[in-house]
Amino acid sequence: MNNIKPNHFKTHRVVKEGELTDEADLRLYTVPEVYGYLRISKWKLYTLIHSRKLQSVKIGSRRLIPRKALHLYLEQLDSEAAY
């Protein structure tokens, strides 16, 4: 048999927990990606979401964090930081 993949199948890049990618088509991050990136616990991330400090969306049973919301949260933390 031939092991060549047809051109119409897209090969997906696997993203490890705590690793974020800036690929143009990836605009939503999973909960493990975000808490790994921020180096906080899963429960702390859910606390931020439920307190509305970090925006998230729910698709089916999946909770996802938009890239823009993560960047806004980090900018807010930076502006609140005491220098």
Tab-separated table of C-alpha atoms in Angstrom, residues 12-73:
chain	number	residue	atom	x	y	z
A	12	HIS	CA	-2.334	19.242	12.802
A	13	ARG	CA	0.410	20.449	15.103
A	14	VAL	CA	0.162	19.007	18.595
A	15	VAL	CA	0.340	21.684	21.283
A	16	LYS	CA	1.665	20.527	24.644
A	17	GLU	CA	0.218	21.646	27.963
A	18	GLY	CA	1.543	25.086	28.838
A	19	GLU	CA	2.665	25.847	25.284
A	20	LEU	CA	0.921	28.566	23.318
A	21	THR	CA	1.168	29.042	19.597
A	22	ASP	CA	0.682	32.183	17.546
A	23	GLU	CA	-0.612	30.368	14.468
A	24	ALA	CA	-3.123	32.579	12.674
A	25	ASP	CA	-5.854	29.935	12.713
A	26	LEU	CA	-5.556	29.201	16.455
A	27	ARG	CA	-7.509	31.860	18.297
A	28	LEU	CA	-8.811	29.855	21.282
A	29	TYR	CA	-6.694	28.210	23.967
A	30	THR	CA	-7.673	25.264	26.142
A	31	VAL	CA	-7.698	25.447	29.929
A	32	PRO	CA	-4.536	23.282	30.271
A	33	GLU	CA	-2.675	25.454	27.746
A	34	VAL	CA	-3.487	28.632	29.675
A	35	TYR	CA	-2.849	27.442	33.234
A	36	GLY	CA	0.399	25.849	32.071
A	37	TYR	CA	1.456	29.044	30.319
A	38	LEU	CA	0.566	31.207	33.338
A	39	ARG	CA	2.081	28.626	35.709
A	40	ILE	CA	-0.961	28.634	37.962
A	41	SER	CA	-3.233	25.818	39.082
A	42	LYS	CA	-6.281	24.768	37.145
A	43	TRP	CA	-8.455	25.901	40.056
A	44	LYS	CA	-6.865	29.362	40.115
A	45	LEU	CA	-7.613	29.681	36.387
A	46	TYR	CA	-11.250	28.723	36.959
A	47	THR	CA	-11.399	31.287	39.795
A	48	LEU	CA	-10.194	33.983	37.371
A	49	ILE	CA	-12.808	32.881	34.839
A	50	HIS	CA	-15.688	32.770	37.319
A	51	SER	CA	-14.735	36.132	38.813
A	52	ARG	CA	-14.782	37.532	35.255
A	53	LYS	CA	-11.187	38.673	35.429
A	54	LEU	CA	-10.445	36.438	32.433
A	55	GLN	CA	-12.990	36.035	29.660
A	56	SER	CA	-13.745	32.571	28.327
A	57	VAL	CA	-16.200	30.889	26.013
A	58	LYS	CA	-17.881	27.537	26.222
A	59	ILE	CA	-18.335	25.349	23.167
A	60	GLY	CA	-20.233	22.241	24.085
A	61	SER	CA	-18.594	21.040	27.267
A	62	ARG	CA	-15.244	22.678	26.454
A	63	ARG	CA	-14.135	25.876	28.164
A	64	LEU	CA	-11.826	27.917	25.904
A	65	ILE	CA	-9.985	31.181	26.390
A	66	PRO	CA	-9.740	33.585	23.438
A	67	ARG	CA	-6.224	34.801	22.638
A	68	LYS	CA	-7.383	38.418	22.920
A	69	ALA	CA	-8.806	37.806	26.422
A	70	LEU	CA	-5.517	36.297	27.582
A	71	HIS	CA	-3.545	39.233	26.215
A	72	LEU	CA	-5.933	41.728	27.839
A	73	TYR	CA	-5.601	39.946	31.187
